[in-house]
Coordinates of C-alpha atoms and ligand atoms in Angstrom, one line a residue:
X1 CA -8.1 -33.1 18.6
X2 CA -10.3 -34.1 21.9
X3 CA -9.1 -37.3 23.6
X4 CA -12.4 -39.4 22.9
X5 CA -13.5 -40.5 19.6
X6 CA -13.7 -38.4 16.6
X7 CA -16.4 -39.7 14.7
X8 CA -19.0 -40.4 17.1
X9 CA -21.6 -37.9 18.0
X10 CA -20.8 -36.8 21.7
X11 CA -23.1 -37.1 24.4
X12 CA -23.1 -35.3 27.9
X13 CA -23.2 -38.2 29.3
X14 CA -19.6 -39.6 28.1
X15 CA -16.4 -39.6 30.0
X16 CA -13.8 -37.8 29.3
X17 CA -10.0 -38.8 30.0
X18 CA -7.1 -35.5 30.8
X19 CA -4.1 -35.5 29.7
X20 CA -2.4 -36.8 33.2
X21 CA -4.9 -39.7 33.1
X22 CA -7.6 -38.6 35.4
X23 CA -11.1 -39.9 34.3
X24 CA -13.9 -37.6 34.6
X25 CA -17.1 -39.4 34.2
X26 CA -19.2 -37.0 32.3
X27 CA -19.2 -33.5 31.2
X28 CA -20.7 -31.8 33.7
X29 CA -18.5 -29.4 35.4
X30 CA -19.9 -28.2 38.8
X31 CA -17.7 -24.8 38.4
X32 CA -16.0 -22.4 41.3
X33 CA -18.0 -20.7 43.3
X34 CA -16.6 -19.0 46.6
X35 CA -18.5 -20.6 49.6
X36 CA -16.8 -17.9 52.2
X37 CA -17.0 -21.2 54.5
X38 CA -13.8 -20.9 56.4
X39 CA -13.7 -21.3 59.9
X40 CA -11.1 -20.6 62.3
X41 CA -7.9 -19.4 60.9
X42 CA -9.1 -19.6 57.5
X43 CA -8.9 -23.9 57.8
X44 CA -12.1 -25.5 56.3
X45 CA -15.1 -25.8 58.5
X46 CA -17.5 -28.8 58.9
X47 CA -20.6 -26.7 57.3
X48 CA -17.7 -26.8 53.9
X49 CA -17.9 -31.1 54.6
X50 CA -21.8 -31.1 54.5
X51 CA -21.6 -29.1 51.3
X52 CA -19.7 -30.8 49.2
X53 CA -21.2 -33.8 50.7
X54 CA -24.6 -33.0 48.8
X55 CA -22.4 -32.0 45.7
X56 CA -21.1 -35.7 45.9
X57 CA -24.6 -36.4 45.2
X58 CA -25.1 -34.4 42.3
X59 CA -23.7 -36.6 39.3
X60 CA -21.2 -34.7 38.2
X61 CA -18.1 -35.2 36.2
X62 CA -15.9 -32.7 38.3
X63 CA -16.4 -30.7 41.0
X64 CA -14.3 -27.6 41.7
X65 CA -14.1 -26.0 45.0
X66 CA -14.6 -22.1 45.7
X67 CA -11.3 -20.3 45.4
X68 CA -8.8 -21.3 48.0
X69 CA -6.0 -18.2 48.7
X70 CA -2.5 -18.7 49.2
X71 CA -1.8 -16.1 51.4
X72 CA -3.7 -15.3 54.3
X73 CA -2.5 -11.3 54.1
X74 CA -4.8 -10.8 50.6
X75 CA -7.9 -12.1 50.7
X76 CA -10.8 -12.1 48.0
X77 CA -13.1 -12.0 50.5
X78 CA -14.2 -12.7 54.7
X79 CA -14.2 -16.7 54.9
X80 CA -11.9 -17.7 52.3
X81 CA -10.0 -20.6 53.0
X82 CA -6.3 -20.6 53.2
X83 CA -3.5 -22.9 52.5
X84 CA 0.2 -21.3 53.0
X85 CA 1.5 -24.4 54.3
X86 CA -0.2 -27.8 56.1
X87 CA -1.2 -26.5 59.0
X88 CA -4.6 -27.6 58.5
X89 CA -3.8 -30.9 56.5
X90 CA -6.2 -32.7 59.3
X91 CA -9.3 -30.5 58.2
X92 CA -8.6 -30.6 54.6
X93 CA -8.6 -34.0 54.6
X94 CA -12.0 -34.2 56.5
X95 CA -13.5 -31.6 53.3
X96 CA -11.8 -34.1 50.7
X97 CA -12.9 -37.2 52.2
X98 CA -16.7 -35.8 52.7
X99 CA -17.1 -35.3 49.4
X100 CA -17.8 -38.9 47.1
X101 CA -18.0 -39.2 43.6
X102 CA -16.1 -38.2 40.8
X103 CA -12.7 -36.1 40.7
X104 CA -12.8 -33.3 43.2
X105 CA -10.3 -30.5 42.4
X106 CA -9.4 -27.1 44.7
X107 CA -9.3 -24.0 42.9
X108 CA -6.7 -21.7 44.0
X109 CA -6.2 -17.9 43.9
X110 CA -5.0 -14.8 44.6
X111 CA -6.6 -11.7 44.5
X112 CA -4.1 -9.2 42.9
X113 CA -5.6 -5.9 43.4
X114 CA -8.9 -7.0 43.8
X115 CA -8.3 -8.0 47.6
X116 CA -10.9 -7.6 49.1
X117 CA -11.0 -4.2 51.5
X118 CA -13.1 -5.9 54.0
X119 CA -11.1 -9.0 54.4
X120 CA -7.5 -8.0 55.1
X121 CA -5.7 -5.0 56.2
X122 CA -2.5 -5.5 54.3
X123 CA -2.3 -3.1 51.4
X124 CA -3.0 -5.0 48.0
X125 CA -0.2 -6.1 45.6
X126 CA -0.2 -6.2 41.7
X127 CA 2.0 -6.2 38.8
X128 CA 1.9 -2.3 38.5
X129 CA 0.3 -0.2 40.7
X130 CA -3.0 0.7 39.3
X131 CA -5.8 0.4 40.7
X132 CA -8.9 -1.4 39.3
X133 CA -12.2 0.7 38.3
X134 CA -14.3 -1.1 41.4
X135 CA -15.0 1.5 43.6
X136 CA -13.6 1.4 47.2
X137 CA -10.7 -0.8 46.2
X138 CA -7.3 0.5 47.6
X139 CA -4.9 1.3 44.6
X140 CA -2.6 -1.7 44.9
X141 CA 1.5 -1.4 45.2
X142 CA 3.6 -3.1 42.6
X143 CA 5.2 -6.5 43.0
X144 CA 9.3 -6.5 43.2
X145 CA 10.4 -10.0 41.4
X146 CA 11.2 -11.7 44.9
X147 CA 7.6 -11.1 45.8
X148 CA 6.2 -12.5 42.0
X149 CA 8.7 -15.7 42.9
X150 CA 7.1 -16.3 46.5
X151 CA 3.7 -15.9 45.2
X152 CA 4.9 -18.4 42.3
X153 CA 6.2 -20.6 45.2
X154 CA 2.8 -20.3 47.1
X155 CA 1.0 -22.0 44.1
X156 CA 3.3 -24.8 44.6
X157 CA 2.6 -25.1 48.0
X158 CA -0.9 -24.9 48.4
X159 CA -1.1 -27.3 45.6
X160 CA 1.3 -30.0 46.7
X161 CA -1.1 -29.5 50.5
X162 CA -4.2 -30.2 48.5
X163 CA -2.5 -33.3 47.0
X164 CA -1.7 -34.6 50.2
X165 CA -4.8 -33.9 51.3
X166 CA -6.8 -35.7 49.3
X167 CA -8.0 -33.3 46.7
X168 CA -7.8 -34.9 42.8
X169 CA -6.4 -32.0 41.3
X170 CA -6.2 -28.1 41.2
X171 CA -7.3 -25.4 39.5
X172 CA -5.4 -22.0 39.0
X173 CA -8.0 -19.3 38.5
X174 CA -7.2 -17.1 35.5
X175 CA -10.0 -15.2 35.2
X176 CA -12.6 -12.1 36.4
X177 CA -9.6 -9.8 37.1
X178 CA -7.7 -11.7 39.7
X179 CA -3.8 -11.5 40.0
X180 CA -3.3 -14.1 37.0
X181 CA -5.5 -12.0 34.9
X182 CA -4.0 -9.3 36.2
X183 CA -0.6 -10.5 34.9
X184 CA -1.7 -11.3 31.8
X185 CA -3.7 -7.8 30.8
X186 CA -2.0 -5.0 29.3
X187 CA -4.1 -2.8 31.5
X188 CA -3.3 -3.6 34.9
X189 CA 0.5 -5.0 33.8
X190 CA 2.4 -1.9 32.9
X191 CA 6.0 -3.7 34.1
X192 CA 8.5 -3.9 31.7
X193 CA 11.2 -6.3 33.1
X194 CA 10.6 -10.0 32.5
X195 CA 7.0 -9.9 33.9
X196 CA 5.4 -7.5 31.3
X197 CA 6.2 -4.9 28.4
X198 CA 4.9 -8.1 26.1
X199 CA 2.1 -10.4 25.6
X200 CA 5.0 -13.5 26.0
X201 CA 6.2 -11.8 28.9
X202 CA 3.0 -11.1 30.5
X203 CA 2.2 -14.7 30.4
X204 CA 4.9 -15.7 32.2
X205 CA 3.9 -15.4 35.5
X206 CA 1.0 -18.1 34.3
X207 CA 3.3 -20.6 33.1
X208 CA 5.9 -20.0 36.2
X209 CA 3.0 -20.7 38.3
X210 CA 1.9 -23.8 36.1
X211 CA 5.2 -25.0 36.6
X212 CA 5.7 -24.4 40.3
X213 CA 2.7 -26.9 41.0
X214 CA 3.5 -29.3 38.3
X215 CA 6.9 -29.9 40.4
X216 CA 5.4 -30.5 43.4
X217 CA 2.8 -33.0 42.7
X218 CA 2.5 -36.5 41.0
X219 CA 2.1 -36.7 37.5
X220 CA -1.7 -38.6 38.2
X221 CA -2.8 -35.6 39.8
X222 CA -4.9 -32.9 37.5
X223 CA -4.0 -28.8 36.7
X224 CA -6.2 -27.3 35.3
X225 CA -7.0 -23.5 34.6
X226 CA -9.7 -21.1 35.0
X227 CA -8.8 -19.1 32.0
X228 CA -10.3 -15.6 30.9
X229 CA -11.1 -15.7 26.7
X230 CA -11.1 -11.8 27.1
X231 CA -11.6 -9.0 29.9
X232 CA -14.1 -7.0 27.8
X233 CA -12.3 -3.7 28.6
X234 CA -10.8 -1.2 25.7
X235 CA -6.8 -2.0 25.7
X236 CA -7.4 -4.8 27.6
X237 CA -6.6 -8.4 27.2
X238 CA -7.7 -9.8 24.0
X239 CA -9.2 -13.1 22.7
X240 CA -6.4 -13.4 20.6
X241 CA -3.9 -13.1 23.1
X242 CA -5.8 -15.4 25.4
X243 CA -5.3 -17.7 22.2
X244 CA -1.7 -17.6 22.6
X245 CA -2.1 -18.6 26.6
X246 CA -3.8 -21.1 25.2
X247 CA -1.5 -22.4 23.1
X248 CA 1.6 -21.5 25.4
X249 CA -0.6 -23.7 28.7
X250 CA -1.1 -26.8 26.1
X251 CA 2.1 -26.6 25.0
X252 CA 3.0 -26.6 29.3
X253 CA 0.8 -29.9 30.1
X254 CA -2.0 -27.8 31.3
X255 CA -5.1 -30.8 31.8
X256 CA -8.1 -28.8 31.4
X257 CA -8.7 -24.8 30.2
X258 CA -12.2 -23.9 31.2
X259 CA -13.3 -20.9 29.5
X260 CA -15.0 -17.7 31.3
X261 CA -14.0 -13.9 31.0
X262 CA -14.4 -10.6 32.6
X263 CA -13.8 -8.7 35.7
X264 CA -15.6 -7.3 38.4
X265 CA -15.1 -4.3 36.4
X266 CA -17.0 -5.4 33.9
X267 CA -19.0 -8.9 35.3
X268 CA -19.6 -10.2 31.9
X269 CA -19.6 -13.7 33.4
X270 CA -22.2 -13.5 35.6
X271 CA -24.8 -12.1 32.9
X272 CA -25.5 -8.8 34.2
X273 CA -23.3 -6.4 31.4
X274 CA -25.5 -5.8 28.6
X275 CA -22.9 -7.6 25.9
X276 CA -23.0 -9.4 23.1
X277 CA -21.9 -12.5 24.5
X278 CA -24.2 -12.1 27.2
X279 CA -27.0 -11.9 25.0
X280 CA -27.4 -15.8 24.2
X281 CA -27.6 -18.1 26.8
X282 CA -23.6 -19.4 26.9
X283 CA -21.9 -16.5 27.2
X284 CA -18.4 -17.8 26.0
X285 CA -19.1 -20.5 23.6
X286 CA -17.7 -18.7 20.4
X287 CA -14.6 -18.1 21.6
X288 CA -14.3 -21.6 22.9
X289 CA -15.2 -22.8 19.5
X290 CA -11.9 -20.8 18.1
X291 CA -9.6 -23.0 20.8
X292 CA -10.9 -26.4 20.6
X293 CA -8.6 -27.6 17.7
X294 CA -5.5 -25.3 19.2
X295 CA -6.0 -27.2 22.6
X296 CA -5.6 -30.7 21.2
X297 CA -6.0 -33.3 23.8
X298 CA -6.5 -30.9 26.7
X299 CA -10.1 -30.9 26.5
X300 CA -12.0 -26.9 26.9
X301 CA -14.5 -26.4 29.2
X302 CA -17.1 -23.2 28.7
X303 CA -18.8 -22.4 31.7
X304 CA -21.3 -18.9 32.3
X305 CA -24.7 -18.9 31.0
X306 CA -25.8 -22.5 30.5
X307 CA -29.3 -23.8 31.6
X308 CA -30.8 -25.8 28.8
X309 CA -30.3 -29.5 28.2
X310 CA -30.9 -28.7 24.5
X311 CA -27.3 -26.1 24.4
X312 CA -25.4 -28.3 26.3
X313 CA -25.7 -31.2 24.6
X314 CA -25.5 -29.1 21.7
X315 CA -22.7 -27.0 22.3
X316 CA -20.8 -30.5 23.2
X317 CA -22.4 -32.8 20.1
X318 CA -21.4 -29.5 17.7
X319 CA -17.9 -29.7 19.6
X320 CA -17.8 -26.1 20.5
X321 CA -16.8 -27.7 24.0
X322 CA -15.6 -30.6 25.4
X323 CA -17.2 -30.1 28.6
X324 CA -20.1 -27.8 30.3
X325 CA -19.6 -25.7 33.3
X326 CA -22.3 -24.7 35.2
X327 CA -22.5 -22.3 38.3
X328 CA -25.5 -20.5 39.8
X329 CA -28.0 -24.0 39.0
X330 CA -25.9 -26.0 41.1
X331 CA -26.6 -24.2 43.8
X332 CA -30.1 -23.8 43.3
X333 CA -30.4 -27.6 41.6
X334 CA -27.4 -29.9 43.9
X335 CA -28.4 -32.5 41.8
X336 CA -28.2 -30.8 38.1
X337 CA -26.4 -33.1 36.8
X338 CA -28.0 -36.4 37.8
X339 CA -31.3 -34.7 36.9
X340 CA -29.9 -34.0 33.5
X341 CA -28.6 -36.9 32.6
X342 CA -30.6 -39.8 34.6
X343 CA -34.1 -38.0 34.9
X344 CA -34.7 -36.2 31.6
X345 CA -34.9 -32.6 32.9
X346 CA -34.7 -29.8 30.8
X347 CA -33.9 -26.6 32.2
X348 CA -32.5 -25.8 35.5
X349 CA -33.7 -22.9 37.5
X350 CA -32.1 -19.9 37.5
X351 CA -33.7 -17.0 39.9
X352 CA -33.6 -13.5 38.6
X353 CA -32.2 -11.9 41.4
X354 CA -32.3 -8.2 41.2
X355 CA -33.2 -5.7 43.5
X356 CA -36.8 -5.0 43.2
X357 CA -36.8 -1.3 44.8
X358 CA -34.9 -0.1 41.9
X359 CA -35.3 3.8 41.6
X360 CA -34.0 3.5 45.8
X361 CA -31.2 1.4 44.8
X362 CA -30.2 3.3 41.8
X363 CA -28.2 6.0 44.0
X364 CA -26.1 3.6 45.3
X365 CA -24.2 2.9 42.3
X366 CA -24.3 1.4 39.1
X367 CA -27.8 -0.8 39.3
X368 CA -25.6 -3.8 37.1
X369 CA -22.5 -4.0 39.3
X370 CA -24.8 -3.7 42.6
X371 CA -27.3 -6.6 41.0
X372 CA -23.9 -9.0 40.4
X373 CA -23.3 -8.3 44.3
X374 CA -27.3 -9.4 45.5
X375 CA -27.0 -11.9 42.7
X376 CA -23.6 -13.4 44.0
X377 CA -24.8 -13.0 47.5
X378 CA -28.2 -15.2 47.2
X379 CA -26.4 -17.9 46.0
X380 CA -23.4 -17.6 48.4
X381 CA -26.9 -17.8 50.8
X382 CA -27.8 -21.3 49.7
X383 CA -24.7 -22.7 50.1
X384 CA -24.5 -21.7 53.5
X385 CA -27.9 -23.4 53.8
X386 CA -26.3 -25.9 52.7
X387 CA -23.6 -25.9 54.7
X388 CA -26.2 -26.2 57.6
X389 CA -27.6 -29.5 56.1
X390 CA -30.5 -27.4 54.7
X391 CA -31.8 -27.9 50.8
X392 CA -31.4 -24.9 49.3
X393 CA -34.6 -22.7 49.1
X394 CA -35.2 -20.7 45.5
X395 CA -38.1 -18.4 46.9
X396 CA -35.8 -16.7 49.0
X397 CA -36.8 -13.4 47.7
X398 CA -34.1 -10.3 47.4
X399 CA -34.7 -8.2 49.9
X400 CA -33.6 -11.1 52.5
X401 CA -30.3 -11.3 50.6
X402 CA -30.1 -7.6 50.2
X403 CA -30.4 -7.8 54.4
X404 CA -27.9 -10.5 55.1
X405 CA -25.7 -8.9 52.5
X406 CA -25.3 -5.5 54.5
X407 CA -25.2 -7.9 57.9
X408 CA -22.4 -9.7 56.7
X409 CA -20.0 -7.0 54.9
X410 CA -21.6 -3.6 56.5
X411 CA -23.4 -1.0 54.3
X412 CA -20.0 -1.3 51.8
X413 CA -21.5 -4.1 50.6
X414 CA -24.3 -1.7 48.8
X415 CA -20.8 -0.5 46.8
X416 CA -19.4 -2.6 44.4
X417 CA -17.0 -4.4 45.8
X418 CA -16.3 -7.9 45.4
X419 CA -15.9 -11.1 43.1
X420 CA -15.1 -14.4 42.4
Ligands
LIG501 C1 -21.8 -17.1 45.1 C2 -20.8 -17.2 43.9 C3 -19.2 -17.2 43.6 C4 -18.1 -17.5 42.8 N1 -16.8 -17.9 43.1 C5 -16.5 -18.2 42.4 C6 -15.1 -18.6 42.3 O1 -14.5 -18.8 43.6 N2 -14.0 -19.2 41.2 C7 -14.1 -18.6 40.0 O2 -13.7 -19.3 39.4 N3 -15.8 -18.2 39.5 C8 -16.7 -18.0 40.5 N4 -18.0 -17.7 40.4 C9 -18.2 -17.9 39.2 C10 -18.8 -19.2 38.6 O3 -17.9 -20.2 38.6 C11 -19.3 -18.7 37.4 O4 -18.1 -18.4 36.1 C12 -20.3 -17.8 36.8 O5 -21.5 -17.8 37.9 C13 -20.7 -18.0 35.4 O6 -21.2 -19.6 35.4 P1 -23.0 -19.7 36.0 O7 -24.0 -18.7 34.3 O8 -23.4 -21.3 35.4 O9 -23.4 -19.4 37.3 C14 -19.0 -17.6 41.4 C15 -20.1 -17.4 41.4 C16 -20.7 -17.2 42.0 C17 -22.4 -17.0 42.1

């Protein structure tokens, strides 16, 4: 059963207490979005401080940062912040200190085979030497067991540094085709040692990561995860297996599970793929409903597609989920939670960003993936505006976003290639 009073109607504005004792003052979560605002040597920048100062006024129950990498040789994209040790502790303290409001968590990630070829020179690593289907991605090298253990340890170190810097929690990135999901999925994990071969061994990695983090942080520090409901690919990670992962994480003492789904091969989480789940406003609600009872006292958040107060309120009241995660709407409306909870706003803006020159663009690749990349870049540009102290510009057109995308990444940007 969820933590709060079981019989009363639950409202978006109600607080939630996590198993670690942390209080989230309401049920709206600003979900992780990679800011690509890392500064020199992958430390945090002043722009990041400004951006989070802005979101601090937004009234969210919880704010999660964009993914922070744990190994500078393996990045999701140029401009990632990286934590390998405490060399950036002062900058991280300024970043955490700039944000005032509800708890602030840092999302931790290792990209595995989705390492961005534009961002790093090292060969990507993965559970098995199986390339992702994203064009332009290198074939990864299979990790040796000692390397797996070293990565697990890196998650623990990064979490300890995040706590020392003043963050209130960390979120393991266990979604969207990155290393944690690569271990979970039988498509990308074909190991036959203790880290693969059956569902139990495939989920060992994520459980070891959780244990490593717990060992290094204090009991009141929150540890959550963003987890895929499924990867929506034949022979891949299924909802049934995902439910088993939820059970195991709950038994290990996770504080919050945020549900998403898909990968950058199949970007269901962005709503750009035609899937039954993407057809309605909230993409992963049907799955979330099925894990609410399994999760016991651990709150379940769902992210992907929420745009109207009515849908959010109904999802929480009906116990389809405990919290609602918002990504892109918080970039267009940094005050989204205040707007929804206090100012009676009914609908958040979500400009339909896609290439206008569709017949020309079709030459460059599958349009849904290209639109997904443009959509990401358009939102990244808005975060960069806020990082400069400006307000977002919802009227910004797709052409400018496409130009900046090419300027930032070269024409390689027009090949579907990146993800968060
Ligand atoms: C620019 C951008 C960057 C993103 N970076 C991350 C990330 O670092 N970690 C993550 O878990 N999800 C990331 N996402 C996905 C969002 O958290 C969210 O799951 C997705 O946008 C769907 O939710 P929405 O419909 O509310 O936007 C990113 C999305 C965008 C648009």
